[in-house]
Coordinates of C-alpha atoms in Angstrom, one line a residue:
M1463 CA 117.8 37.4 47.2
S1464 CA 120.0 34.6 48.5
L1465 CA 121.4 31.8 46.4
D1466 CA 119.2 29.4 48.4
V1467 CA 116.2 30.6 46.4
F1468 CA 117.9 31.1 43.1
P1469 CA 116.8 30.2 40.5
P1470 CA 113.1 30.6 41.4
S1471 CA 111.1 27.4 41.4
R1472 CA 109.1 28.6 38.4
M1473 CA 112.0 29.5 36.2
E1474 CA 110.9 27.1 33.5
E1475 CA 107.5 28.7 33.3
I1476 CA 109.1 32.1 33.3
Q1477 CA 111.4 31.2 30.4
S1478 CA 108.5 29.8 28.4
A1479 CA 106.5 33.0 28.8
N1480 CA 105.8 35.1 25.7
E1481 CA 104.4 38.5 25.0
R1482 CA 100.8 37.3 25.7
T1483 CA 101.7 36.0 29.2
A1484 CA 100.2 38.0 32.0
L1485 CA 102.8 40.0 34.0
L1486 CA 100.8 39.6 37.2
D1487 CA 99.3 36.2 37.7
K1488 CA 97.3 34.7 40.6
E1489 CA 100.4 33.5 42.4
K1490 CA 102.3 36.7 42.4
S1491 CA 102.3 36.8 46.2
R1492 CA 104.1 33.4 46.4
I1493 CA 106.7 34.5 43.9
N1494 CA 107.2 37.7 45.7
N1495 CA 107.9 35.9 48.9
E1496 CA 110.4 33.7 47.2
L1497 CA 112.2 36.8 45.9
G1498 CA 112.2 38.3 49.4
G1499 CA 109.3 40.8 49.0
S1500 CA 107.1 42.2 51.6
K1501 CA 103.7 41.0 50.3
P1502 CA 101.3 39.1 52.5
I1503 CA 102.5 35.6 53.5
D1504 CA 99.0 34.3 54.3
G1505 CA 96.3 34.8 51.8
L1506 CA 96.6 36.2 48.2
E1507 CA 95.8 39.8 47.2
R1508 CA 92.2 39.6 46.2
T1509 CA 89.9 41.5 44.0
N1510 CA 86.7 39.4 44.5
N1511 CA 85.2 39.5 48.0
A1512 CA 88.2 41.4 49.2
T1513 CA 86.3 43.5 51.7
W1514 CA 84.3 41.0 53.6
P1515 CA 87.2 40.3 56.1
I1516 CA 87.1 44.0 56.9
Y1517 CA 83.4 43.7 57.8
F1518 CA 84.3 41.0 60.3
I1519 CA 87.0 43.1 61.8
I1520 CA 84.6 46.0 62.2
L1521 CA 82.1 43.7 63.9
T1522 CA 84.9 42.4 66.2
I1523 CA 86.0 45.9 67.2
M1524 CA 82.3 46.8 67.7
L1525 CA 81.8 44.0 70.3
E1526 CA 85.1 44.6 72.0
R1527 CA 84.3 48.3 72.4
A1528 CA 80.9 47.3 73.8
A1529 CA 82.7 45.2 76.4
Y1530 CA 85.3 47.8 77.2
Y1531 CA 82.8 50.7 77.7
G1532 CA 80.5 48.3 79.5
I1533 CA 83.3 47.9 82.1
L1534 CA 84.3 51.6 82.0
S1535 CA 80.9 53.3 82.0
N1536 CA 80.0 52.7 85.6
L1537 CA 83.5 52.0 87.0
A1538 CA 83.6 55.1 89.1
L1539 CA 80.2 54.1 90.6
F1540 CA 81.5 50.5 91.2
L1541 CA 84.7 51.7 93.0
S1542 CA 82.9 54.3 95.1
D1543 CA 80.1 52.0 96.2
D1544 CA 82.1 48.8 96.8
L1545 CA 85.2 50.4 98.2
E1546 CA 83.8 53.6 99.5
L1547 CA 86.7 55.6 98.1
S1548 CA 87.0 59.3 98.3
Q1549 CA 86.1 61.6 95.5
V1550 CA 89.7 62.3 94.5
V1551 CA 90.8 58.6 94.7
T1552 CA 87.8 57.5 92.7
V1553 CA 88.5 59.9 89.8
V1554 CA 92.3 59.2 89.9
S1555 CA 91.7 55.5 89.9
V1556 CA 89.5 55.7 86.7
F1557 CA 92.2 57.9 85.1
M1558 CA 94.9 55.4 86.1
F1559 CA 92.9 52.5 84.6
T1560 CA 92.4 54.2 81.2
G1561 CA 96.0 55.4 81.3
M1562 CA 97.3 51.8 81.8
A1563 CA 95.0 50.5 79.1
W1564 CA 96.4 53.0 76.6
L1565 CA 100.0 52.4 77.9
M1566 CA 99.8 48.7 77.2
C1567 CA 99.0 49.6 73.5
T1568 CA 102.7 50.5 73.0
V1569 CA 103.9 47.1 74.3
G1570 CA 101.2 45.3 72.3
G1571 CA 102.2 47.2 69.1
V1572 CA 105.8 46.1 69.4
V1573 CA 104.9 42.5 70.1
G1574 CA 102.6 42.4 67.1
D1575 CA 105.1 44.0 64.8
S1576 CA 108.2 42.1 65.7
Y1577 CA 107.5 38.9 67.7
T1578 CA 104.1 37.2 67.1
G1579 CA 102.6 39.0 64.2
R1580 CA 99.4 41.0 64.5
F1581 CA 97.0 38.1 64.1
K1582 CA 98.5 36.1 66.9
A1583 CA 98.8 39.2 69.1
I1584 CA 95.1 39.9 68.7
L1585 CA 94.2 36.3 69.5
G1586 CA 96.4 36.3 72.6
S1587 CA 95.0 39.6 73.7
F1588 CA 91.5 38.1 73.6
I1589 CA 92.5 35.3 76.0
I1590 CA 94.0 37.8 78.5
Y1591 CA 91.0 40.1 78.1
I1592 CA 88.4 37.4 78.8
I1593 CA 90.3 36.2 81.9
G1594 CA 90.3 39.8 83.2
A1595 CA 86.6 40.3 82.5
L1596 CA 85.8 37.1 84.4
L1597 CA 87.9 38.2 87.3
L1598 CA 86.0 41.5 87.4
E1599 CA 82.7 39.6 87.6
L1600 CA 84.1 37.6 90.5
S1601 CA 85.2 40.8 92.3
A1602 CA 81.7 42.1 92.0
R1603 CA 80.3 38.8 93.3
F1604 CA 82.7 38.1 96.2
C1605 CA 84.2 41.5 97.1
D1606 CA 80.9 43.4 97.5
K1607 CA 80.3 44.4 101.1
D1608 CA 76.8 42.9 101.0
A1609 CA 78.0 39.6 99.6
K1610 CA 77.0 36.5 101.5
V1611 CA 80.4 34.8 100.8
T1612 CA 83.3 37.2 100.6
I1613 CA 87.0 36.6 99.7
C1614 CA 88.0 40.2 100.4
K1615 CA 87.1 41.2 104.0
K1616 CA 89.5 44.1 104.4
L1617 CA 89.4 47.3 102.3
S1618 CA 93.0 46.8 101.3
Q1619 CA 92.3 43.2 100.0
K1620 CA 89.4 44.5 97.9
G1621 CA 91.5 47.3 96.5
A1622 CA 94.4 44.9 95.6
F1623 CA 92.2 42.3 94.0
I1624 CA 90.3 44.9 91.9
L1625 CA 93.4 46.8 90.9
C1626 CA 95.1 43.5 89.7
T1627 CA 92.0 42.7 87.8
L1628 CA 91.9 46.0 86.1
F1629 CA 95.6 45.7 85.2
I1630 CA 94.9 42.3 83.5
I1631 CA 92.1 43.9 81.5
S1632 CA 94.3 46.8 80.5
I1633 CA 97.0 44.3 79.1
G1634 CA 94.4 42.5 77.0
E1635 CA 92.6 45.7 75.9
G1636 CA 95.9 47.5 75.0
A1637 CA 97.3 44.6 73.0
F1638 CA 94.1 44.2 71.1
K1639 CA 93.6 47.9 70.3
S1640 CA 97.2 48.6 69.1
N1641 CA 97.0 45.7 66.6
I1642 CA 93.4 45.6 65.3
T1643 CA 93.6 49.1 63.7
A1644 CA 96.7 48.3 61.6
F1645 CA 95.6 44.8 60.9
G1646 CA 92.3 46.0 59.5
A1647 CA 94.0 48.6 57.3
E1648 CA 96.3 45.9 55.9
Q1649 CA 93.2 44.2 54.4
I1650 CA 92.7 47.2 52.1
T1651 CA 93.7 46.5 48.5
R1652 CA 93.2 50.1 47.1
Q1653 CA 95.8 52.2 48.9
D1654 CA 94.8 55.8 48.3
D1655 CA 93.8 58.7 50.5
K1656 CA 90.1 58.5 49.9
T1657 CA 90.0 54.7 50.6
Y1658 CA 91.9 55.1 53.8
R1659 CA 89.7 58.0 54.9
M1660 CA 86.6 55.9 54.1
Y1661 CA 88.0 52.9 56.1
F1662 CA 89.0 54.9 59.2
N1663 CA 85.6 56.7 59.1
W1664 CA 83.7 53.4 59.1
F1665 CA 86.1 51.8 61.5
Y1666 CA 85.5 54.6 64.0
W1667 CA 81.8 54.3 63.3
G1668 CA 81.9 50.7 64.4
I1669 CA 83.8 51.7 67.5
N1670 CA 81.0 54.1 68.4
I1671 CA 78.3 51.4 67.8
G1672 CA 80.1 49.4 70.5
C1673 CA 80.2 52.5 72.7
F1674 CA 76.4 52.9 72.2
I1675 CA 75.8 49.3 73.3
G1676 CA 78.2 49.7 76.3
Y1677 CA 76.7 53.0 77.5
S1678 CA 73.1 52.0 77.0
F1679 CA 72.2 48.3 77.5
L1680 CA 75.2 47.3 79.6
A1681 CA 75.1 50.5 81.7
F1682 CA 71.4 50.1 82.3
T1683 CA 71.9 46.4 83.3
Q1684 CA 74.6 47.3 85.8
Q1685 CA 72.5 50.1 87.4
Y1686 CA 69.2 48.2 87.7
C1687 CA 70.5 44.6 88.2
G1688 CA 73.7 45.2 90.0
F1689 CA 77.3 44.6 89.0
V1690 CA 77.1 40.8 89.7
I1691 CA 74.8 40.4 86.8
G1692 CA 75.9 43.5 84.9
Y1693 CA 79.5 42.3 84.4
Y1694 CA 78.3 39.1 82.5
P1695 CA 77.5 40.9 79.2
P1696 CA 81.0 42.2 78.7
V1697 CA 82.4 38.7 79.0
A1698 CA 79.8 37.5 76.4
C1699 CA 80.7 40.3 74.0
L1700 CA 84.4 39.4 74.2
V1701 CA 83.8 35.7 73.6
L1702 CA 81.6 36.5 70.6
A1703 CA 84.1 39.0 69.2
C1704 CA 86.9 36.4 69.4
I1705 CA 84.7 33.9 67.4
L1706 CA 83.8 36.5 64.7
F1707 CA 87.5 37.4 64.4
L1708 CA 88.5 33.8 63.7
I1709 CA 85.8 33.1 61.0
P1710 CA 87.7 34.7 58.0
K1711 CA 91.1 33.5 59.2
S1712 CA 92.0 32.0 55.9
R1713 CA 91.2 35.1 54.0
Y1714 CA 93.2 37.6 56.0
N1715 CA 96.3 39.3 54.6
V1716 CA 99.0 38.5 57.2
Y1717 CA 102.3 40.2 56.7
P1718 CA 105.8 38.9 57.7
L1719 CA 107.4 40.1 60.9
S1720 CA 109.4 43.3 60.8
A1721 CA 112.6 44.1 62.7
N1722 CA 112.2 45.3 66.3
A1723 CA 111.2 48.9 65.8
F1724 CA 112.4 50.0 69.3
K1725 CA 115.8 48.4 68.6
K1726 CA 116.1 49.9 65.1
V1727 CA 115.3 53.4 66.3
Y1728 CA 117.6 53.2 69.2
N1729 CA 120.6 51.9 67.1
V1730 CA 120.2 54.5 64.4
I1731 CA 120.1 57.3 67.0
K1732 CA 123.0 55.8 68.9
E1733 CA 125.2 55.5 65.8
A1734 CA 124.3 59.0 64.5
K1735 CA 125.2 60.5 67.9
S1736 CA 128.4 58.6 68.3
R1737 CA 129.8 59.7 64.9
G1738 CA 130.9 63.3 64.7
R1739 CA 130.7 65.3 61.5
S1740 CA 134.4 65.1 60.9
N1741 CA 134.3 61.3 61.4
A1742 CA 131.5 61.0 58.9
E1743 CA 133.5 62.9 56.2
R1744 CA 136.6 60.8 56.8
V1745 CA 134.9 57.3 56.8
G1746 CA 132.2 58.0 54.2
C1747 CA 132.6 58.6 50.4
P1748 CA 135.2 61.5 50.0
G1749 CA 133.6 64.7 48.9
L1750 CA 130.1 63.3 49.0
E1751 CA 128.8 65.8 51.6
E1752 CA 129.9 68.7 49.3
V1753 CA 127.6 67.4 46.6
M1754 CA 124.9 65.9 48.8
P1755 CA 125.0 67.7 52.2
M1756 CA 123.5 66.0 55.2
R1757 CA 120.0 67.4 56.0
S1758 CA 119.9 66.0 59.5
W1759 CA 122.3 64.8 62.1
L1760 CA 120.7 61.4 61.8
D1761 CA 122.1 61.2 58.2
R1762 CA 125.4 60.3 59.8
A1763 CA 124.1 56.8 60.3
M1764 CA 123.6 56.3 56.5
I1765 CA 126.0 54.0 54.6
K1766 CA 126.9 56.7 52.1
Y1767 CA 128.2 58.9 54.9
G1768 CA 130.1 56.1 56.5
G1769 CA 127.3 54.7 58.7
S1770 CA 125.7 51.2 58.8
Y1771 CA 122.1 51.8 57.8
L1772 CA 120.3 52.2 54.5
D1773 CA 118.9 55.6 53.6
S1774 CA 115.3 54.2 53.9
E1775 CA 115.9 53.0 57.5
V1776 CA 117.2 56.4 58.6
E1777 CA 114.4 58.2 56.8
E1778 CA 111.9 56.0 58.8
V1779 CA 113.5 57.2 62.1
K1780 CA 113.3 60.8 60.9
K1781 CA 109.7 60.3 60.0
L1782 CA 109.0 59.1 63.6
G1783 CA 110.3 62.4 64.9
K1784 CA 107.7 64.4 62.8
I1785 CA 105.0 62.0 63.9
G1786 CA 106.0 62.5 67.6
I1787 CA 105.6 66.3 67.3
M1788 CA 102.0 65.8 66.1
F1789 CA 101.3 63.3 68.8
I1790 CA 102.5 65.7 71.5
I1791 CA 100.1 68.3 70.1
L1792 CA 97.2 65.9 70.7
V1793 CA 97.9 65.4 74.4
P1794 CA 95.6 68.3 75.7
Y1795 CA 92.8 67.0 73.4
W1796 CA 92.9 63.5 74.9
M1797 CA 93.0 65.0 78.4
I1798 CA 89.6 66.5 77.6
Y1799 CA 88.3 63.4 76.0
F1800 CA 88.9 61.3 79.1
Q1801 CA 86.7 63.6 81.2
M1802 CA 83.6 61.7 80.0
N1803 CA 84.3 58.7 82.1
S1804 CA 85.5 60.5 85.2
T1805 CA 84.5 64.1 86.0
F1806 CA 81.5 64.2 83.7
L1807 CA 80.2 61.0 85.3
L1808 CA 80.8 62.3 88.8
Q1809 CA 79.0 65.5 88.0
G1810 CA 76.0 63.7 86.5
L1811 CA 75.6 61.4 89.5
H1812 CA 74.7 64.5 91.6
M1813 CA 72.1 65.9 89.2
N1814 CA 68.5 65.0 88.8
L1815 CA 68.4 61.6 87.1
H1816 CA 64.6 61.6 86.6
S1817 CA 62.8 62.4 83.4
N1818 CA 59.8 63.7 85.3
D1819 CA 59.5 66.2 88.2
I1820 CA 60.2 63.8 91.1
S1821 CA 61.9 66.0 93.7
N1822 CA 63.0 63.4 96.2
Q1823 CA 63.3 59.6 96.3
S1824 CA 65.2 57.0 98.3
C1825 CA 65.9 53.3 97.8
Q1826 CA 62.9 52.4 99.9
D1827 CA 60.6 54.0 97.3
K1828 CA 59.3 51.8 94.5
D1829 CA 60.5 54.0 91.7
K1830 CA 64.2 54.2 91.0
A1831 CA 66.3 56.7 89.1
I1832 CA 65.6 55.8 85.4
I1833 CA 68.5 57.6 83.7
P1834 CA 72.0 56.1 84.4
A1835 CA 74.5 58.9 84.6
A1836 CA 76.8 56.9 82.3
S1837 CA 74.1 56.9 79.6
L1838 CA 74.7 60.6 78.9
S1839 CA 77.7 59.5 76.9
L1840 CA 75.2 58.3 74.3
A1841 CA 74.9 62.0 73.3
D1842 CA 78.6 61.7 72.2
V1843 CA 78.1 58.4 70.5
V1844 CA 74.9 59.4 68.6
V1845 CA 76.6 62.5 67.3
V1846 CA 79.5 60.4 66.0
L1847 CA 77.2 57.8 64.5
L1848 CA 75.2 60.4 62.6
A1849 CA 78.1 62.7 61.6
I1850 CA 80.5 60.2 60.2
P1851 CA 78.2 58.8 57.4
L1852 CA 77.1 62.4 56.7
M1853 CA 80.7 63.6 56.4
D1854 CA 81.9 60.5 54.5
K1855 CA 79.1 60.2 52.0
I1856 CA 78.0 63.8 51.5
V1857 CA 80.1 66.6 52.9
Y1858 CA 83.7 65.4 52.1
P1859 CA 82.8 64.3 48.5
W1860 CA 81.0 67.6 47.9
L1861 CA 84.0 69.6 49.0
D1862 CA 86.4 67.4 47.0
R1863 CA 84.5 67.9 43.8
R1864 CA 84.7 71.7 44.2
G1865 CA 88.4 71.6 45.1
W1866 CA 87.7 72.7 48.7
G1867 CA 88.9 69.5 50.4
I1868 CA 89.6 69.8 54.1
T1869 CA 93.2 68.8 54.8
L1870 CA 94.0 66.5 57.7
S1871 CA 95.5 69.3 59.8
K1872 CA 92.4 71.5 59.3
R1873 CA 90.1 68.7 60.4
I1874 CA 92.2 68.3 63.6
L1875 CA 92.1 72.1 64.2
I1876 CA 88.3 72.0 63.9
G1877 CA 88.1 69.2 66.4
F1878 CA 90.3 71.2 68.9
L1879 CA 87.8 74.1 68.8
F1880 CA 84.8 71.8 69.6
A1881 CA 86.8 70.2 72.4
T1882 CA 87.4 73.6 73.9
A1883 CA 83.7 74.5 73.6
S1884 CA 82.9 71.3 75.4
M1885 CA 85.0 72.2 78.5
V1886 CA 83.4 75.7 78.6
A1887 CA 79.9 74.1 78.5
A1888 CA 80.9 71.7 81.3
G1889 CA 82.2 74.6 83.4
V1890 CA 79.0 76.6 82.9
V1891 CA 76.8 73.6 84.0
E1892 CA 78.9 73.0 87.1
H1893 CA 78.8 76.7 88.0
F1894 CA 75.0 76.6 88.1
R1895 CA 74.8 73.1 89.7
R1896 CA 77.1 74.3 92.5
G1897 CA 74.8 77.3 93.0
L1898 CA 71.9 75.0 93.8
L1899 CA 73.6 73.1 96.6
D1900 CA 72.0 75.1 99.4
K1901 CA 68.7 75.6 97.7
Q1902 CA 67.3 72.5 95.9
K1903 CA 68.7 69.3 97.3
L1904 CA 67.2 65.8 96.7
T1905 CA 68.1 62.2 97.3
Q1906 CA 67.9 59.5 94.7
C1907 CA 68.6 55.7 94.5
I1908 CA 71.5 54.6 92.4
N1909 CA 72.9 51.1 91.9
I1910 CA 70.0 49.2 93.5
N1911 CA 70.4 50.2 97.2
H1912 CA 72.6 53.3 97.5
N1913 CA 71.2 56.8 98.1
Y1914 CA 73.0 59.7 96.4
P1915 CA 72.5 63.3 97.3
A1916 CA 72.0 65.6 94.3
V1917 CA 70.6 68.9 93.3
D1918 CA 67.3 69.5 91.4
M1919 CA 69.0 70.2 88.1
S1920 CA 68.2 67.9 85.2
I1921 CA 71.1 65.7 84.0
F1922 CA 70.1 66.6 80.4
Y1923 CA 72.0 69.9 80.9
Q1924 CA 75.1 67.7 80.3
V1925 CA 74.0 66.8 76.8
P1926 CA 75.8 69.8 75.1
Q1927 CA 79.2 69.0 76.7
Y1928 CA 79.0 65.4 75.6
A1929 CA 77.7 66.3 72.1
L1930 CA 80.5 68.8 71.5
I1931 CA 83.1 66.1 72.3
G1932 CA 81.3 63.9 69.8
V1933 CA 81.7 66.5 67.1
S1934 CA 85.4 66.9 68.0
E1935 CA 85.9 63.2 67.6
V1936 CA 84.6 63.2 64.1
F1937 CA 87.4 65.6 63.1
A1938 CA 90.3 65.2 65.6
S1939 CA 90.1 61.6 66.8
V1940 CA 89.4 60.1 63.3
G1941 CA 92.0 62.4 61.9
S1942 CA 94.6 61.3 64.4
L1943 CA 94.0 57.6 63.5
E1944 CA 94.3 58.3 59.8
F1945 CA 97.4 60.4 60.3
A1946 CA 99.1 57.7 62.4
Y1947 CA 98.6 54.9 59.9
Q1948 CA 99.3 56.9 56.7
E1949 CA 102.5 58.6 58.0
A1950 CA 103.9 55.5 59.7
P1951 CA 106.5 53.5 57.8
Q1952 CA 105.2 50.1 56.6
S1953 CA 107.4 48.2 59.1
M1954 CA 106.3 50.3 62.0
H1955 CA 102.5 50.5 61.8
G1956 CA 101.8 48.7 65.1
F1957 CA 104.6 50.6 66.7
V1958 CA 103.3 54.0 65.6
M1959 CA 99.7 53.0 66.6
G1960 CA 101.2 52.0 70.0
L1961 CA 102.8 55.5 70.3
L1962 CA 99.5 57.1 69.5
Y1963 CA 97.9 55.2 72.3
L1964 CA 100.9 55.9 74.6
V1965 CA 100.2 59.6 74.1
Q1966 CA 96.6 59.0 75.1
S1967 CA 97.8 57.1 78.2
V1968 CA 100.1 60.1 79.1
A1969 CA 97.1 62.4 78.6
S1970 CA 94.9 60.3 80.9
L1971 CA 97.6 60.3 83.6
L1972 CA 98.2 64.0 83.2
G1973 CA 94.4 64.5 83.6
A1974 CA 94.6 62.5 86.8
G1975 CA 97.6 64.6 88.0
L1976 CA 95.9 67.9 87.2
Y1977 CA 92.8 66.8 89.1
A1978 CA 94.9 65.7 92.1
F1979 CA 96.8 69.0 91.9
S1980 CA 93.5 70.9 92.1
S1981 CA 92.9 69.3 95.5
T1982 CA 96.2 70.5 96.9
K1983 CA 96.6 73.6 99.2
V1984 CA 97.8 75.6 96.1
L1985 CA 94.4 75.6 94.4
K1986 CA 91.9 74.1 96.8
W1987 CA 89.4 73.5 94.1
V1988 CA 88.5 70.0 95.2
D1989 CA 88.2 68.6 98.8
N1990 CA 90.7 65.8 99.0
K1991 CA 88.8 64.1 101.9
G1992 CA 85.4 64.5 100.4
N1993 CA 83.5 61.4 99.7
A1994 CA 82.5 60.5 96.1
R1995 CA 78.9 60.5 97.2
S1996 CA 79.0 64.1 98.4
A1997 CA 77.1 66.5 96.1
N1998 CA 79.7 69.2 96.8
L1999 CA 82.4 68.6 94.2
G2000 CA 84.3 71.8 95.1
K2001 CA 85.2 74.3 92.4
L2002 CA 85.1 71.7 89.6
D2003 CA 84.1 74.4 87.1
N2004 CA 87.6 76.0 87.5
Y2005 CA 89.1 72.6 86.5
F2006 CA 87.0 72.6 83.3
Y2007 CA 87.9 76.2 82.5
L2008 CA 91.6 75.4 83.0
L2009 CA 91.4 72.5 80.5
A2010 CA 89.6 74.8 78.0
A2011 CA 92.4 77.4 78.3
I2012 CA 95.1 74.7 77.8
M2013 CA 93.2 73.4 74.7
F2014 CA 92.8 76.8 73.2
V2015 CA 96.5 77.6 73.6
T2016 CA 97.3 74.3 71.9
W2017 CA 95.0 75.2 69.1
L2018 CA 96.9 78.5 68.5
I2019 CA 100.2 76.7 68.4
F2020 CA 98.9 74.1 66.0
V2021 CA 97.5 76.8 63.7
V2022 CA 101.1 78.0 63.1
L2023 CA 102.3 74.4 62.6
S2024 CA 99.4 73.4 60.3
V2025 CA 100.2 76.3 57.9
K2026 CA 103.7 74.8 57.4
I2027 CA 102.3 71.2 57.1
D2028 CA 99.7 72.2 54.5
F2029 CA 102.2 74.2 52.5
K2030 CA 104.6 71.3 52.5
Y2031 CA 101.9 68.8 51.3
R2032 CA 100.7 71.3 48.7
N2033 CA 104.2 71.7 47.3
E2034 CA 104.7 67.9 47.2
S2035 CA 101.3 67.4 45.5
L2036 CA 102.1 70.1 42.9
A2037 CA 105.6 68.5 42.3
A2038 CA 103.9 65.1 41.8
V2039 CA 101.4 66.6 39.3
R2040 CA 104.2 68.3 37.3
T2041 CA 106.3 65.1 37.2
K2042 CA 103.3 63.2 36.0
R2043 CA 102.6 65.8 33.3
R2044 CA 106.3 65.8 32.1
S2045 CA 106.3 62.0 31.9
S2046 CA 103.0 62.1 29.9
N2047 CA 104.4 64.8 27.5
K2048 CA 107.6 62.7 27.0
R2049 CA 105.5 59.6 26.2
G2050 CA 103.5 61.6 23.7
D2051 CA 106.6 62.9 22.0
S2052 CA 108.0 59.4 21.7
L2053 CA 104.7 58.1 20.2
S2054 CA 104.7 61.0 17.7
K2055 CA 108.2 60.1 16.5
M2056 CA 107.2 56.4 15.9

């Protein structure tokens, strides 16, 4: 505390306090700020109606996810129909868009943590997001090859305009996503494991309500009314989400800016590496290392060993290293997750999209394909919507009461197994679909006036692969969000969330690279020159089996790591219980002597 704020402005009230004066009054947040604390600077800690801002945040994320998945659900169809891109380029473009969106989360997290604050970062992201969504609607209106007035006559002009539009959307979406998760968690007043688990479960439930809207109503609108009309609903969802986010503005907990996380981490590592062990012993407290040996080379940056940083600052950097290992383990899982909007969609477009036995149909026929391929993602969404309340309200409490609680690492392991099973199921479906290419072909109308060749195999055979990913999300995806927030230092929540999304970006880009590699002369699984409308997708089943093998190997590695993690947490919990019991015993002895 500096001399500028000493004595506190309420010193007279403090001096007049007696034994009946409450230690924690209603203005404790303001006093804490005067004393240099880290409590919220906007809005007091509340006990009454403390949760209703969280409801608005969940509604906000619900509408934003509806807009995002409304854009993403039929993006492969939009690119292939408007630009007539090849199969490989279409799939890689979708992977690149999702990768850039997740990559921008890292930048958005740093901006929210250290420069604007999370509230302003979210508000700014909405503005960029809405501009991008409007440009996407304009691209559908004026870049379509059948448009009466076109601003993009050449294929290269269309590609450049749409890619710039998708980049703008990725900036807004990334900045929003990296800050809204931590901002919502900061509104929680009870900070314990069960409360956080409940919050992240329902937060993820809200995300999947948005997914349901995007993959159903918005996807149907795009397929049956075209993208010119179909891209209006995402804009409306974003505008409404922004309005809902602003309604409880005065009730939000808004925390002060923290130091630049990137800069802090870089400087701690730089100082620790620049100082040798001998230098640390000479400059620091003499003989200290004999009594308190350094546990890590990063400890050289601590003040007590002659460095410039507090112990807590160095410990935060060390914690990031452990978090990073966990995030790297999650990369194969996210590679599988992103198949839903790329290879799964491409596979579904060339299967029978009718609910009846229609064997052939073109765009000249009155009836149209009544099942959008993107709507199969609803199987994933419905599983998540049903499973999260079931696990949160029934299964987890039942296990906790009997002492059989599932640790975070075990939940992630279970999710990995279901993700592996999903890839195996997708590979089996593709194997049988490819076997029908020369036997049972049909033509069906997609996106108003485009004929797609397909095989007479119902798209409902894809339901298991989508549903298995949904089950994996309940365990692995929710668990990774909970892990990222709970393990992150207080001053780096946005930064760590950004790192989690960066890992997802890397996974999406690796998925694109692996798919592109499968089209090379080395593997020859996919025809690099094949059109996205061709029913022959090459040996796509081999690609799915390869992802399943990678995921299973990752599961085996994490089994070994999780044993050490669980053992460590169990020891820490036992130590905390013993300490609590010892303090209770001492208190009882003191009372008995009185």
